[in-house]
Structure formats: C-alpha cells, structure tokens
Amino acid sequence: MREILFEMIYDGAYVRVSAIDARTNTEVQMVGDARLSEASLKAAAARKLEYVLRRDGKLR
C-alpha cells in the first residue's frame, strides 16, 4: 500500500483536495463540493493520483 498525503482547503461551497504520493512526490489536485464527505473527496483524489501514476509508468 502506498502512502498518500492529503491536503484539503475549504473555500465556501468548494474544497480543493491535493493528493501526494510519498514515494514519487507526484501531486494531483481536484476541486469538489464541500458538502461531500471527507472520505469520498479523499477517495476521488486517490483514484486520480493512481490514474496519473499509472499513466506516467510510476505505479507497478
């Protein structure tokens, strides 16, 4: 299991979620609805990070 660091910045009705892979320092960002649960926002950011890592050949 990879270590993923998350940062969440709330701004009114929106939240910006950053997900960073600790091993490769690859970072992705997404914007979501602040009414969604923290778990669902983190899951979406983790899926995007996994996509980017696979696309770039950094995930085996």
XYZ file of N, CA and C in Angstrom:
180
model
N 0.838 -1.190 0.000
C 0.000 0.000 0.000
C 0.878 1.247 0.000
N 0.576 2.170 -0.868
C 1.347 3.400 -0.974
C 0.872 4.410 0.064
N 1.802 5.222 0.522
C 1.436 6.290 1.443
C 1.008 7.503 0.629
N -0.174 8.014 0.919
C -0.699 9.188 0.228
C -0.951 10.273 1.263
N -0.421 11.451 0.997
C -0.643 12.607 1.860
C -1.756 13.447 1.245
N -2.667 13.922 2.070
C -3.791 14.724 1.593
C -3.757 16.107 2.222
N -4.183 17.098 1.438
C -4.383 18.454 1.942
C -5.741 18.907 1.433
N -6.556 19.439 2.331
C -7.892 19.893 1.951
C -8.040 21.351 2.363
N -8.394 22.198 1.394
C -8.585 23.622 1.653
C -10.011 23.980 1.272
N -10.783 24.371 2.271
C -12.188 24.719 2.056
C -12.305 26.196 1.708
N -13.154 26.492 0.715
C -13.412 27.867 0.297
C -14.889 27.975 -0.060
N -15.701 28.294 0.922
C -17.138 28.408 0.690
C -17.750 27.064 0.354
N -18.378 26.996 -0.822
C -19.079 25.780 -1.240
C -18.147 24.752 -1.875
N -16.869 25.077 -2.013
C -15.921 24.200 -2.693
C -14.769 23.831 -1.776
N -14.119 22.737 -2.117
C -12.921 22.315 -1.393
C -11.891 21.863 -2.422
N -10.650 22.302 -2.237
C -9.558 21.863 -3.106
C -8.810 20.761 -2.373
N -8.684 19.622 -3.027
C -8.030 18.464 -2.424
C -6.751 18.175 -3.200
N -5.641 18.120 -2.485
C -4.368 17.717 -3.071
C -4.024 16.338 -2.533
N -3.555 15.466 -3.410
C -3.100 14.133 -3.014
C -1.668 13.979 -3.513
N -0.776 13.583 -2.620
C 0.645 13.484 -2.946
C 1.124 12.078 -2.632
N 1.757 11.440 -3.620
C 2.356 10.127 -3.403
C 3.699 10.339 -2.712
N 3.858 9.772 -1.523
C 5.061 9.997 -0.723
C 6.315 9.418 -1.368
N 6.175 8.357 -2.148
C 7.342 7.710 -2.748
C 7.882 8.487 -3.944
N 6.984 8.992 -4.803
C 7.415 9.640 -6.047
C 7.268 11.153 -6.017
N 6.646 11.685 -4.969
C 6.346 13.118 -4.862
C 5.445 13.616 -5.984
N 4.674 12.727 -6.581
C 3.699 13.109 -7.599
C 2.483 13.688 -6.897
N 2.011 14.833 -7.396
C 0.872 15.511 -6.780
C -0.229 15.728 -7.801
N -1.462 15.514 -7.374
C -2.633 15.853 -8.185
C -3.542 16.724 -7.333
N -4.343 17.529 -8.029
C -5.309 18.372 -7.337
C -6.659 18.222 -7.993
N -7.689 18.395 -7.191
C -9.052 18.369 -7.703
C -9.889 19.314 -6.861
N -11.011 19.713 -7.416
C -11.950 20.571 -6.699
C -13.249 19.801 -6.558
N -13.821 19.842 -5.352
C -15.062 19.122 -5.106
C -16.044 19.963 -4.317
N -17.214 19.428 -4.147
C -18.288 20.067 -3.391
C -17.998 19.910 -1.898
N -17.996 21.001 -1.170
C -17.681 20.964 0.261
C -18.714 20.180 1.065
N -19.885 19.905 0.492
C -20.915 19.142 1.204
C -20.634 17.646 1.193
N -19.721 17.190 0.334
C -19.383 15.765 0.287
C -18.548 15.388 1.503
N -18.559 14.121 1.828
C -17.785 13.665 2.987
C -16.289 13.721 2.676
N -15.515 13.879 3.736
C -14.065 13.909 3.585
C -13.563 12.604 2.968
N -14.157 11.495 3.358
C -13.747 10.186 2.836
C -13.976 10.090 1.333
N -15.110 10.581 0.846
C -15.384 10.485 -0.590
C -14.477 11.417 -1.384
N -14.161 12.588 -0.840
C -13.245 13.506 -1.520
C -11.839 12.913 -1.587
N -11.396 12.313 -0.481
C -10.069 11.688 -0.466
C -10.020 10.499 -1.420
N -11.094 9.725 -1.481
C -11.134 8.567 -2.379
C -11.038 9.014 -3.833
N -11.738 10.085 -4.185
C -11.690 10.597 -5.556
C -10.291 11.100 -5.894
N -9.655 11.800 -4.968
C -8.296 12.294 -5.199
C -7.314 11.130 -5.316
N -7.491 10.091 -4.512
C -6.616 8.917 -4.576
C -6.772 8.197 -5.914
N -8.013 8.110 -6.423
C -8.231 7.493 -7.741
C -7.538 8.298 -8.837
N -7.619 9.614 -8.753
C -6.959 10.459 -9.749
C -5.444 10.287 -9.661
N -4.906 10.227 -8.446
C -3.470 10.028 -8.269
C -3.043 8.685 -8.846
N -3.811 7.636 -8.596
C -3.494 6.318 -9.150
C -3.490 6.357 -10.674
N -4.462 7.052 -11.268
C -4.520 7.189 -12.725
C -3.251 7.862 -13.251
N -2.845 8.953 -12.620
C -1.662 9.693 -13.075
C -0.403 8.851 -12.906
N -0.278 8.135 -11.791
C 0.895 7.287 -11.577
C 0.966 6.173 -12.622
N -0.169 5.564 -12.945
C -0.185 4.519 -13.982
C 0.145 5.107 -15.348
N -0.443 6.263 -15.635
C -0.204 6.922 -16.923
C 1.280 7.232 -17.111
N 1.931 7.667 -16.037
C 3.338 8.051 -16.110
C 4.294 6.885 -15.882
N 3.764 5.677 -15.687
C 4.599 4.495 -15.507
C 5.287 4.419 -14.157
N 4.769 5.112 -13.158
C 5.379 5.117 -11.827
C 4.724 4.129 -10.871
N 3.669 3.465 -11.338
C 2.957 2.507 -10.496
C 3.022 1.147 -11.158
N 3.489 0.157 -10.406
C 3.617 -1.189 -10.960
C 2.447 -2.028 -10.583
